[in-house]
GROMACS .gro file of C-alpha atoms in nm:
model
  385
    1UNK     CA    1   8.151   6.788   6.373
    2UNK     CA    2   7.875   6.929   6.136
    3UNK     CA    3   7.870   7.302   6.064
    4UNK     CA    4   7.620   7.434   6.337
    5UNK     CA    5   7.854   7.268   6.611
    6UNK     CA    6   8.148   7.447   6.433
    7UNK     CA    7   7.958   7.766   6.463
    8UNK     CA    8   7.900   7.742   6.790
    9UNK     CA    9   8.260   7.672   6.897
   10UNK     CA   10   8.357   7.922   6.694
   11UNK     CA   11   8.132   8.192   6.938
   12UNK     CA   12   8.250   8.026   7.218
   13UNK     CA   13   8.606   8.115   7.117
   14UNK     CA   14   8.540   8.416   6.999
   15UNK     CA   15   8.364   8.551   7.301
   16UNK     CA   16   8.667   8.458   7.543
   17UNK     CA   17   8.914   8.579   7.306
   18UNK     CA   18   8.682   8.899   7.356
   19UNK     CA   19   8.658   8.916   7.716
   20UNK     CA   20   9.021   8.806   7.795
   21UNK     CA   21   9.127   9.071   7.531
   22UNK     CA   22   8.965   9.373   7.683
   23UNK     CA   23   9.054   9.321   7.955
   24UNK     CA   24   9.412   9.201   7.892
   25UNK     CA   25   9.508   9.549   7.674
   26UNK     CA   26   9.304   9.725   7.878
   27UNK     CA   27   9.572   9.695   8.138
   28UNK     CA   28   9.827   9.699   7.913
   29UNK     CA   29   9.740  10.044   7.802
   30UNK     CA   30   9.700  10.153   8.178
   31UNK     CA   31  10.036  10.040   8.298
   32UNK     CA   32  10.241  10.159   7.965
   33UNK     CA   33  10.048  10.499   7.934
   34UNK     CA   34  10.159  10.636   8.298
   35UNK     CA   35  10.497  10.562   8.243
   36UNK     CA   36  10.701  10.844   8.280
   37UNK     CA   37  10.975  10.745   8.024
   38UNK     CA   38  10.873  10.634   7.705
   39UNK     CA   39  11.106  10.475   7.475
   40UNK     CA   40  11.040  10.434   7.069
   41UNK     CA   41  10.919  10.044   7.170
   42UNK     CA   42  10.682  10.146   7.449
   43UNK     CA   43  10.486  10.368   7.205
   44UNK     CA   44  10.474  10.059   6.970
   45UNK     CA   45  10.362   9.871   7.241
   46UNK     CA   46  10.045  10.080   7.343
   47UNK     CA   47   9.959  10.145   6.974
   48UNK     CA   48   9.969   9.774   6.952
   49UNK     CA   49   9.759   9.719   7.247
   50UNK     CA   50   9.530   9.980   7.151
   51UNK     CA   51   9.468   9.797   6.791
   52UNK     CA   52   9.422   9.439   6.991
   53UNK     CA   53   9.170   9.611   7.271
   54UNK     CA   54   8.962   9.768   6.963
   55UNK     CA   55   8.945   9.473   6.827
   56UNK     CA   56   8.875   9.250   7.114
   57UNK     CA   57   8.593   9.522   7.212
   58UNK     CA   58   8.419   9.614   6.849
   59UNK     CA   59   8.505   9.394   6.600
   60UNK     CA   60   8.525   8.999   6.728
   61UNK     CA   61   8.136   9.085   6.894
   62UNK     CA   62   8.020   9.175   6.563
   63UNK     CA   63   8.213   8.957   6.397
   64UNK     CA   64   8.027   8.728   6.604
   65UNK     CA   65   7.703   8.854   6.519
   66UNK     CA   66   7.776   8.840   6.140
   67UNK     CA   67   7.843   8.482   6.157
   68UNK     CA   68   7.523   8.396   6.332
   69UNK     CA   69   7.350   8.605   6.057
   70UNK     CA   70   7.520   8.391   5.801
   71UNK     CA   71   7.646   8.756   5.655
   72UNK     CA   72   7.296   8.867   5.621
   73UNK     CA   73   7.352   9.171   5.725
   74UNK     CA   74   7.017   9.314   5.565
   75UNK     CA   75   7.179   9.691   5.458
   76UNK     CA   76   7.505   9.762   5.291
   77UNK     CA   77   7.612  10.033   5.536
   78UNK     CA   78   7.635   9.699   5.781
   79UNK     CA   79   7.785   9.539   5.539
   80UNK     CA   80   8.021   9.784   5.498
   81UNK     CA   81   8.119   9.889   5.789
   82UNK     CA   82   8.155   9.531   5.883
   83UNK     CA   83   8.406   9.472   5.601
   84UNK     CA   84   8.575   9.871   5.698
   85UNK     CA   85   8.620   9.747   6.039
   86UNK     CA   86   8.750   9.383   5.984
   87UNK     CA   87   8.967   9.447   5.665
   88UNK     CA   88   9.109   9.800   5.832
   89UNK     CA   89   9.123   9.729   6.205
   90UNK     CA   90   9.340   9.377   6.152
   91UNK     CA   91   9.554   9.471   5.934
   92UNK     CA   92   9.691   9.817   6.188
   93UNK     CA   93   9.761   9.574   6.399
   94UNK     CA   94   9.975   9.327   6.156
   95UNK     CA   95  10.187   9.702   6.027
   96UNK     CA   96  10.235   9.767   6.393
   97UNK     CA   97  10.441   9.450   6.428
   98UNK     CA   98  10.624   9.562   6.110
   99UNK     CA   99  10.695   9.865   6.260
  100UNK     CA  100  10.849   9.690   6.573
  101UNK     CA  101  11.063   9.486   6.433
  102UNK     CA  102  11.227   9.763   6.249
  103UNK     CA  103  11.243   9.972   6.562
  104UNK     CA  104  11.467   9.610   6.695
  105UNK     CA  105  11.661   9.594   6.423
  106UNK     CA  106  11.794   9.991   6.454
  107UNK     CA  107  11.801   9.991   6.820
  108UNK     CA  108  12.010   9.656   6.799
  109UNK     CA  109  12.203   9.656   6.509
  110UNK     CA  110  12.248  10.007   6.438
  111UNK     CA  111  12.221  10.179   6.785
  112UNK     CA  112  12.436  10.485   6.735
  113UNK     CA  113  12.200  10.609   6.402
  114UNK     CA  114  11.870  10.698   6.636
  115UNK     CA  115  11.643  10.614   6.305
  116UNK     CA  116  11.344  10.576   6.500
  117UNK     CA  117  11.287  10.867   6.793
  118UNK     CA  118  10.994  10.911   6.959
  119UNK     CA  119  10.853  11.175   6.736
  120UNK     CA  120  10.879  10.960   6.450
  121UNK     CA  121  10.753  10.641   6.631
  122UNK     CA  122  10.440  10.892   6.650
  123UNK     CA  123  10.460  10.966   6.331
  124UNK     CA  124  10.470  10.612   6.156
  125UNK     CA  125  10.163  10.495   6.366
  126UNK     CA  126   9.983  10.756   6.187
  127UNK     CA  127  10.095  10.669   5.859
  128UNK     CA  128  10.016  10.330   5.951
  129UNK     CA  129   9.670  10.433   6.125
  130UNK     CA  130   9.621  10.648   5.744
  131UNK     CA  131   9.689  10.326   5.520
  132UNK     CA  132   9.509  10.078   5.706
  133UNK     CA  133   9.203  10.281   5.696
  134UNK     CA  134   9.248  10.337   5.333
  135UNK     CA  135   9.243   9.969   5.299
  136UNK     CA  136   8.921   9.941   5.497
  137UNK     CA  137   8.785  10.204   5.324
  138UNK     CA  138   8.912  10.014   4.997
  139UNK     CA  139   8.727   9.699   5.076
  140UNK     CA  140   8.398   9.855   5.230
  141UNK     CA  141   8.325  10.012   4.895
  142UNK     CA  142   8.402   9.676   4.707
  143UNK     CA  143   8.117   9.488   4.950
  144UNK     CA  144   7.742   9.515   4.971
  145UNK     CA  145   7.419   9.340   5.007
  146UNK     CA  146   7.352   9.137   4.663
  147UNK     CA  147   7.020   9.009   4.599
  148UNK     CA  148   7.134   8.783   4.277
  149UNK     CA  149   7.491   8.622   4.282
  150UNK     CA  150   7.650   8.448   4.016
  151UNK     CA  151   7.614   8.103   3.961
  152UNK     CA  152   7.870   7.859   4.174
  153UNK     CA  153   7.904   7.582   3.892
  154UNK     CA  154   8.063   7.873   3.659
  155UNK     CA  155   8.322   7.889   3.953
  156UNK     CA  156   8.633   7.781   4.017
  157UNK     CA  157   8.690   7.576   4.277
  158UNK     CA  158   8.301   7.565   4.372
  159UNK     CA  159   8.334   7.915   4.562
  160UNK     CA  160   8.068   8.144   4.565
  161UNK     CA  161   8.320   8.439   4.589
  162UNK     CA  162   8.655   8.340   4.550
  163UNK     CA  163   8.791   8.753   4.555
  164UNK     CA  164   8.764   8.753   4.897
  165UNK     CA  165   9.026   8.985   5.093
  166UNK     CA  166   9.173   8.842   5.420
  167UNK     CA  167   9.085   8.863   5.656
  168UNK     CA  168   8.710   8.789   5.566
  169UNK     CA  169   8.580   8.440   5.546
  170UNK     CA  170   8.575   8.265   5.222
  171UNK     CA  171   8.206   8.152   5.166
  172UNK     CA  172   8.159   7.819   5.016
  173UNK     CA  173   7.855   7.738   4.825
  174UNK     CA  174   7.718   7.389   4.765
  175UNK     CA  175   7.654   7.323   4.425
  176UNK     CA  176   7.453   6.965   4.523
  177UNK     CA  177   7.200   7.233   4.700
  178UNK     CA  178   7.198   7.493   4.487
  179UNK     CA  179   7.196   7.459   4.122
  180UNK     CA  180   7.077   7.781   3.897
  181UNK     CA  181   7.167   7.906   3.536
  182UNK     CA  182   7.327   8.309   3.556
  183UNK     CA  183   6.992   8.412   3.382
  184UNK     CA  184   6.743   8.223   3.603
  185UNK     CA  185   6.503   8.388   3.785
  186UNK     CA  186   6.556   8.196   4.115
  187UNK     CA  187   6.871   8.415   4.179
  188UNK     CA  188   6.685   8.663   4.322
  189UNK     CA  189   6.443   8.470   4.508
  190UNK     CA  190   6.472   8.501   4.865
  191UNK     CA  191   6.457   8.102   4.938
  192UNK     CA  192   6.824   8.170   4.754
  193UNK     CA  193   7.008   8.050   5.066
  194UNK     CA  194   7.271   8.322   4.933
  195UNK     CA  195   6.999   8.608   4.880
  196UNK     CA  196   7.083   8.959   5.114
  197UNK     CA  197   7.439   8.831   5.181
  198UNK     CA  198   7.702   9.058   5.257
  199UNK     CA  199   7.963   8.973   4.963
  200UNK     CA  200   8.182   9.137   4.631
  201UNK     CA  201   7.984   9.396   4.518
  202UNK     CA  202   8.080   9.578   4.169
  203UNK     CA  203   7.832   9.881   4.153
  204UNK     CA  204   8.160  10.129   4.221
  205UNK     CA  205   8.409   9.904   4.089
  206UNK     CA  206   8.448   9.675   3.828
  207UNK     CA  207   8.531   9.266   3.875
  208UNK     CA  208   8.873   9.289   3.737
  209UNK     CA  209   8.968   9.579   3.965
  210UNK     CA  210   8.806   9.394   4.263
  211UNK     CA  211   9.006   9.102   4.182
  212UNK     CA  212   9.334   9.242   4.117
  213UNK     CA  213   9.281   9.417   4.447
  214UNK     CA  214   9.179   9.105   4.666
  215UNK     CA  215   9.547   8.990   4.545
  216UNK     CA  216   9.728   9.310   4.625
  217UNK     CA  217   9.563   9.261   4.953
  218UNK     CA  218   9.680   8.880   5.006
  219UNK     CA  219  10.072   9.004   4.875
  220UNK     CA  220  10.043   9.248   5.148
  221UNK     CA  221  10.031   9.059   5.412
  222UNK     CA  222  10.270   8.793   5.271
  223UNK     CA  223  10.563   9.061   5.203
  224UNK     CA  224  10.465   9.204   5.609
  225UNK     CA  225  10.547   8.801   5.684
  226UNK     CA  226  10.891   8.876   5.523
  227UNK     CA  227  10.981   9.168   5.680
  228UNK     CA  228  10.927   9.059   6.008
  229UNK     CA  229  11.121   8.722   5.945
  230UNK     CA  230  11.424   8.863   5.775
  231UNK     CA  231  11.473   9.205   6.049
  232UNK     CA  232  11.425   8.933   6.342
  233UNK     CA  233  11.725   8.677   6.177
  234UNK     CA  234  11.956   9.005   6.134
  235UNK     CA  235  11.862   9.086   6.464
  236UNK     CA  236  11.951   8.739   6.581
  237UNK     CA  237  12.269   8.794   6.383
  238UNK     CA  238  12.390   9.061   6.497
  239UNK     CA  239  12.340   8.889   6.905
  240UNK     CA  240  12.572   8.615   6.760
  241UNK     CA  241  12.838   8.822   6.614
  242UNK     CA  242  12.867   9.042   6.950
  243UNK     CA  243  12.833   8.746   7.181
  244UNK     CA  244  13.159   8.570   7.011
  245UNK     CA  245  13.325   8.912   7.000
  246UNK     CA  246  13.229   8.937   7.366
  247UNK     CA  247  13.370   8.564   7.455
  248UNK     CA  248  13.673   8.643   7.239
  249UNK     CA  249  13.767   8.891   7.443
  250UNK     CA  250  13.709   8.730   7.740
  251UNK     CA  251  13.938   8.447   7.639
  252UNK     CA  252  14.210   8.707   7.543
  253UNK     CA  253  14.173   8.858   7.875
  254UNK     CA  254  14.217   8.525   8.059
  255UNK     CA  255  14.483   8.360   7.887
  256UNK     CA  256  14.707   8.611   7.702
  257UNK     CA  257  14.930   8.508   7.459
  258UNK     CA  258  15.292   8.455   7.520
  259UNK     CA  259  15.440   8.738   7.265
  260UNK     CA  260  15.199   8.984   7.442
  261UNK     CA  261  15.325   8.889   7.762
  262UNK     CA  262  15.661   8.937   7.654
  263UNK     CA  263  15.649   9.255   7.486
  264UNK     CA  264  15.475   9.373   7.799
  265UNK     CA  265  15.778   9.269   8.017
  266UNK     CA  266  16.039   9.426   7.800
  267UNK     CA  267  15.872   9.750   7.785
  268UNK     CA  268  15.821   9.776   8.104
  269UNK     CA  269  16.220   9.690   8.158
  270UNK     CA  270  16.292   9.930   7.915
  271UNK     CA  271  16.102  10.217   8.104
  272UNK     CA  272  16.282  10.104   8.447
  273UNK     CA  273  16.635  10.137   8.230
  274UNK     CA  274  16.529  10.486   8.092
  275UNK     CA  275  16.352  10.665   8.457
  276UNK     CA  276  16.414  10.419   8.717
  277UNK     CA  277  16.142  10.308   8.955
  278UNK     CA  278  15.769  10.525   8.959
  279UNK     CA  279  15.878  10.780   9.306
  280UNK     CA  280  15.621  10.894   9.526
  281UNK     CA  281  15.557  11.214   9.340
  282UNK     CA  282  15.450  11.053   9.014
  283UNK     CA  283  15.100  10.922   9.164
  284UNK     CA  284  14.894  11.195   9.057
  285UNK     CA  285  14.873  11.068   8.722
  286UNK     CA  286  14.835  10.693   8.755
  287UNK     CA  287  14.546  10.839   9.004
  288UNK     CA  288  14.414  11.069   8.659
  289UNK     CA  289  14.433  10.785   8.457
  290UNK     CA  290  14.275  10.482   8.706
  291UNK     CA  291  13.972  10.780   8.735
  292UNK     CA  292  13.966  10.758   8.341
  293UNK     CA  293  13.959  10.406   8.328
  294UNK     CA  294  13.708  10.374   8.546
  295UNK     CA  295  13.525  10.565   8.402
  296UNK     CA  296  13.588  10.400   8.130
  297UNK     CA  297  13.469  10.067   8.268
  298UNK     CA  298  13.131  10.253   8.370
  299UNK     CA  299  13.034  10.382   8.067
  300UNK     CA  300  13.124  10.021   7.883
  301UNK     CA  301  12.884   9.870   8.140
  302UNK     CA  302  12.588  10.031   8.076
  303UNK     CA  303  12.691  10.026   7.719
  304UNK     CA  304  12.628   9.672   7.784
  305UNK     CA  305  12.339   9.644   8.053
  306UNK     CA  306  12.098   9.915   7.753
  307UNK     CA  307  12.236   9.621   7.466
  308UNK     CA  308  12.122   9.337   7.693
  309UNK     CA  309  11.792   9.545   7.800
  310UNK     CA  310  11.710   9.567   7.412
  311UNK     CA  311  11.807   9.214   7.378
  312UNK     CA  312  11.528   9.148   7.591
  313UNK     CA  313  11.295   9.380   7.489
  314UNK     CA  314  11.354   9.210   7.085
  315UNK     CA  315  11.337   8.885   7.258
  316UNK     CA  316  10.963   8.956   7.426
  317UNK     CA  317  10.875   9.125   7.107
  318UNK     CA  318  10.987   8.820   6.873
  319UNK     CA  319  10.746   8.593   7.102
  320UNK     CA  320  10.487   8.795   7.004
  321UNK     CA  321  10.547   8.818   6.572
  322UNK     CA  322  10.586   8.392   6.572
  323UNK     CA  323  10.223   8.404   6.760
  324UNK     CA  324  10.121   8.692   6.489
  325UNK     CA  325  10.267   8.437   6.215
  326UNK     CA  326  10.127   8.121   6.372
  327UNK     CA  327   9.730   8.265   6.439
  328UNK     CA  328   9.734   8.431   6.101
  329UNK     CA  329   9.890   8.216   5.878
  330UNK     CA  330   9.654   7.908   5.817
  331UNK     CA  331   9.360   8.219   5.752
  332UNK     CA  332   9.546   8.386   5.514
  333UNK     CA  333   9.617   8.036   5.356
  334UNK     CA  334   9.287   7.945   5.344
  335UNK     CA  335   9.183   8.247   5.174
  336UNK     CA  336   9.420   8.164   4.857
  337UNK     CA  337   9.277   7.841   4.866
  338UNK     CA  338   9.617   7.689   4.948
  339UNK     CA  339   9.485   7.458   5.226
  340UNK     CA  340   9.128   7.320   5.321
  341UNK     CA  341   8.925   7.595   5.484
  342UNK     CA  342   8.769   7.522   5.814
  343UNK     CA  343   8.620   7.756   6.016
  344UNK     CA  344   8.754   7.684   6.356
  345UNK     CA  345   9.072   7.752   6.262
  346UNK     CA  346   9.050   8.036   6.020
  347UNK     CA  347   8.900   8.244   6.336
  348UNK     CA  348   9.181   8.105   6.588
  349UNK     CA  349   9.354   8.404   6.420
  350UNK     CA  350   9.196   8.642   6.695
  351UNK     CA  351   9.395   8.481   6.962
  352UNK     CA  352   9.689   8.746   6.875
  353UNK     CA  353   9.473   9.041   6.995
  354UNK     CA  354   9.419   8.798   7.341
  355UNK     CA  355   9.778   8.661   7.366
  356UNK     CA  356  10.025   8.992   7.382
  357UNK     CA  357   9.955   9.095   7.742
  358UNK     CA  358   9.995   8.733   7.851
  359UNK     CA  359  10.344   8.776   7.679
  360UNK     CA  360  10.378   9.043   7.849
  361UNK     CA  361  10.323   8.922   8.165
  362UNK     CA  362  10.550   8.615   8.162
  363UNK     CA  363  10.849   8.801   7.938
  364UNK     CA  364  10.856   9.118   8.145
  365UNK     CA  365  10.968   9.184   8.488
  366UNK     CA  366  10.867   9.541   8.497
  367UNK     CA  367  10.529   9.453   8.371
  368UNK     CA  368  10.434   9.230   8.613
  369UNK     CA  369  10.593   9.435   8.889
  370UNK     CA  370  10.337   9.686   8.792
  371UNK     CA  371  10.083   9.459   8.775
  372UNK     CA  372  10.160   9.346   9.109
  373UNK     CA  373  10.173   9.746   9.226
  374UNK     CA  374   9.733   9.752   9.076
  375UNK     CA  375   9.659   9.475   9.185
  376UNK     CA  376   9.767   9.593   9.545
  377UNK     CA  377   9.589   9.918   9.529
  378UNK     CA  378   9.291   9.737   9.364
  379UNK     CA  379   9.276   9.496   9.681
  380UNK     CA  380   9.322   9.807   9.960
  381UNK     CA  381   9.058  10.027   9.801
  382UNK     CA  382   8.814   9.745   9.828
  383UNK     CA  383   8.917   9.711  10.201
  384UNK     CA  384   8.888  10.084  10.277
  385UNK     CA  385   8.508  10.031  10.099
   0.00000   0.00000   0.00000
């Protein structure tokens, strides 16, 4: 497949990731929004979908639109807004997952601290919302429209700009097509098949600093790949540890051991020695205490039915980070140079923003319930019309 059919499944993908995306958050944001109780993971959970319908909406269109320009975007403010959107939208979306999986780990592991209320759910979006558009901001003022690039033999690894900042494509230049010297005057011709493109641009900041950046940038989002992997195993931990606890006492229960049974039986004998047999009047307080213990029992149920709930809350949520690490990845790979670059599969990355609210829709009951409860409405309003 040459690079014009590449392209062109590339927009193809694109544009039903986009239309399956808006539409798909869309209705996650109407279903979780007019819920009356909001826990700390619903509020993650719109955030999240409000990052993946953004995207879905704004950036993959001009995303595709920049690829069929061949990043010949003709102004910087394009440019720049192009690199704000893609570099600062994508990456809120990546800290939101971060943020989810800590919000798992507390609510699992360490239910009893409340670390993470809904005020401060709020709150770390912001933050969140704050540094990725810092980063945007960051790489916008790093990019522009260059009408003389340096010369790709001088390079390494025969790339054009090889400081690029995931998640932007890294442009590869053919040397067997275009051969100039740094001082020639050809670089600023505009038969330069690399003249107006939207690339590094050091007018504000200097190469070094661009460069050191571009790695910050790629650490980033390798240390957010740790996170997520290391609070998801403690979280899968912590299941094991309670679930043997759980079938240990179970097995206690069942088959009790003879010295228990024995000490059992002689205290009881010793109580029938010391009072005689319970009378009638004593059973007001077996009554007190069978209240207690039922009560008891109650509490330790839903004790267990809100772990179990979580559980599968952490379990949906989990789903959704190994399709985060799977779709992003190969691109972020590819931008280190680590593996081959091709295009089809550096952009599969945008199936995340499409896939979560068909997650949703297979992982939770509620969910589809509710989407069940529009879908009804939907189909009598149209009658009534």
């Amino acid at each position: 497949m040459d690079d014009r059919d590449q392209k062109l499944v590339v927009y193809v993908m694109q544009s039903i990731f986009s239309v399956i995306g808006t539409v798909g958050n869309s209705l996650v944001l109407y279903i979780y929004f007019r819920k009356k109780e909001k826990s700390t993971s619903s509020i993650f959970i719109l955030a999240l979908a409000a990052a993946d319908f953004f995207t879905c909406l704004l950036i993959v269109p001009f995303n595709i639109i920049t690829l069929s320009l061949d990043y010949k975007h003709g102004y910087d403010a394009v440019c720049r807004l192009y690199m704000f959107l893609i570099t600062g939208g994508v990456p809120f979306a990546t800290l939101i997952m971060v943020a989810i999986a800590f919000d798992r780990y507390f609510c699992i592991c360490h239910p009893f601290l409340h670390v993470i209320t809904i005020f401060r759910a709020k709150l770390i979006i912001l933050i969140l919302f704050t540094f990725a558009g810092i980063l945007g901001i960051m790489v916008a003022l790093m990019y522009g429209i260059n009408d003389t690039i340096l010369d790709p033999s001088s390079q390494s690894n025969n790339s054009c700009f090889s400081n690029m900042s995931f998640p932007y494509e890294p442009v590869t230049c053919n040397s067997t097509s275009y051969k100039v010297n740094a001082s020639s005057p050809e670089l600023g011709d505009s038969s330069n098949p690399y003249h107006g493109m939207c690339s590094p641009n050091y007018d504000i900041f200097n190469e070094d600093f661009v460069l050191l950046f571009s790695k910050i940038h790629a650490i980033l989002y390798l240390l957010m790949f740790i996170f997520v992997v290391v609070l998801y195993s403690l979280i899968y931990r912590e299941i094991h540890i309670r679930r043997a606890r759980k079938a240990k006492r179970k097995r206690s229960s069942l088959y009790p051991s003879q010295s228990c049974a024995h000490e059992a039986s002689m205290g009881e004998t010793q109580m029938t020695l010391m009072h005689g047999p319970m009378s009638d009047g004593n059973t007001e307080e077996p009554t007190k205490n069978g209240h207690s213990s039922k009560r008891r029992k109650i509490g330790a149920t839903l004790k267990e039915k809100q772990f179990y709930a979580n559980i599968r809350t952490a379990a949906m949520l989990f789903i959704v980070t190994i399709v985060f690490l799977i779709a992003f990845l190969p691109a972020l790979l590819m931008t280190q140079e680590l593996i081959p670059y091709n295009i089809v599969i550096f952009y599969t990355y945008f199936v995340y923003n499409t896939a979560n609210p068909v997650i949703y829709s297979f992982m939770n009951q509620s969910f589809r319930i509710e989407l069940k409860n529009l879908y009804s409405k939907m189909c009598k309003g149209s009658w009534k019309h």
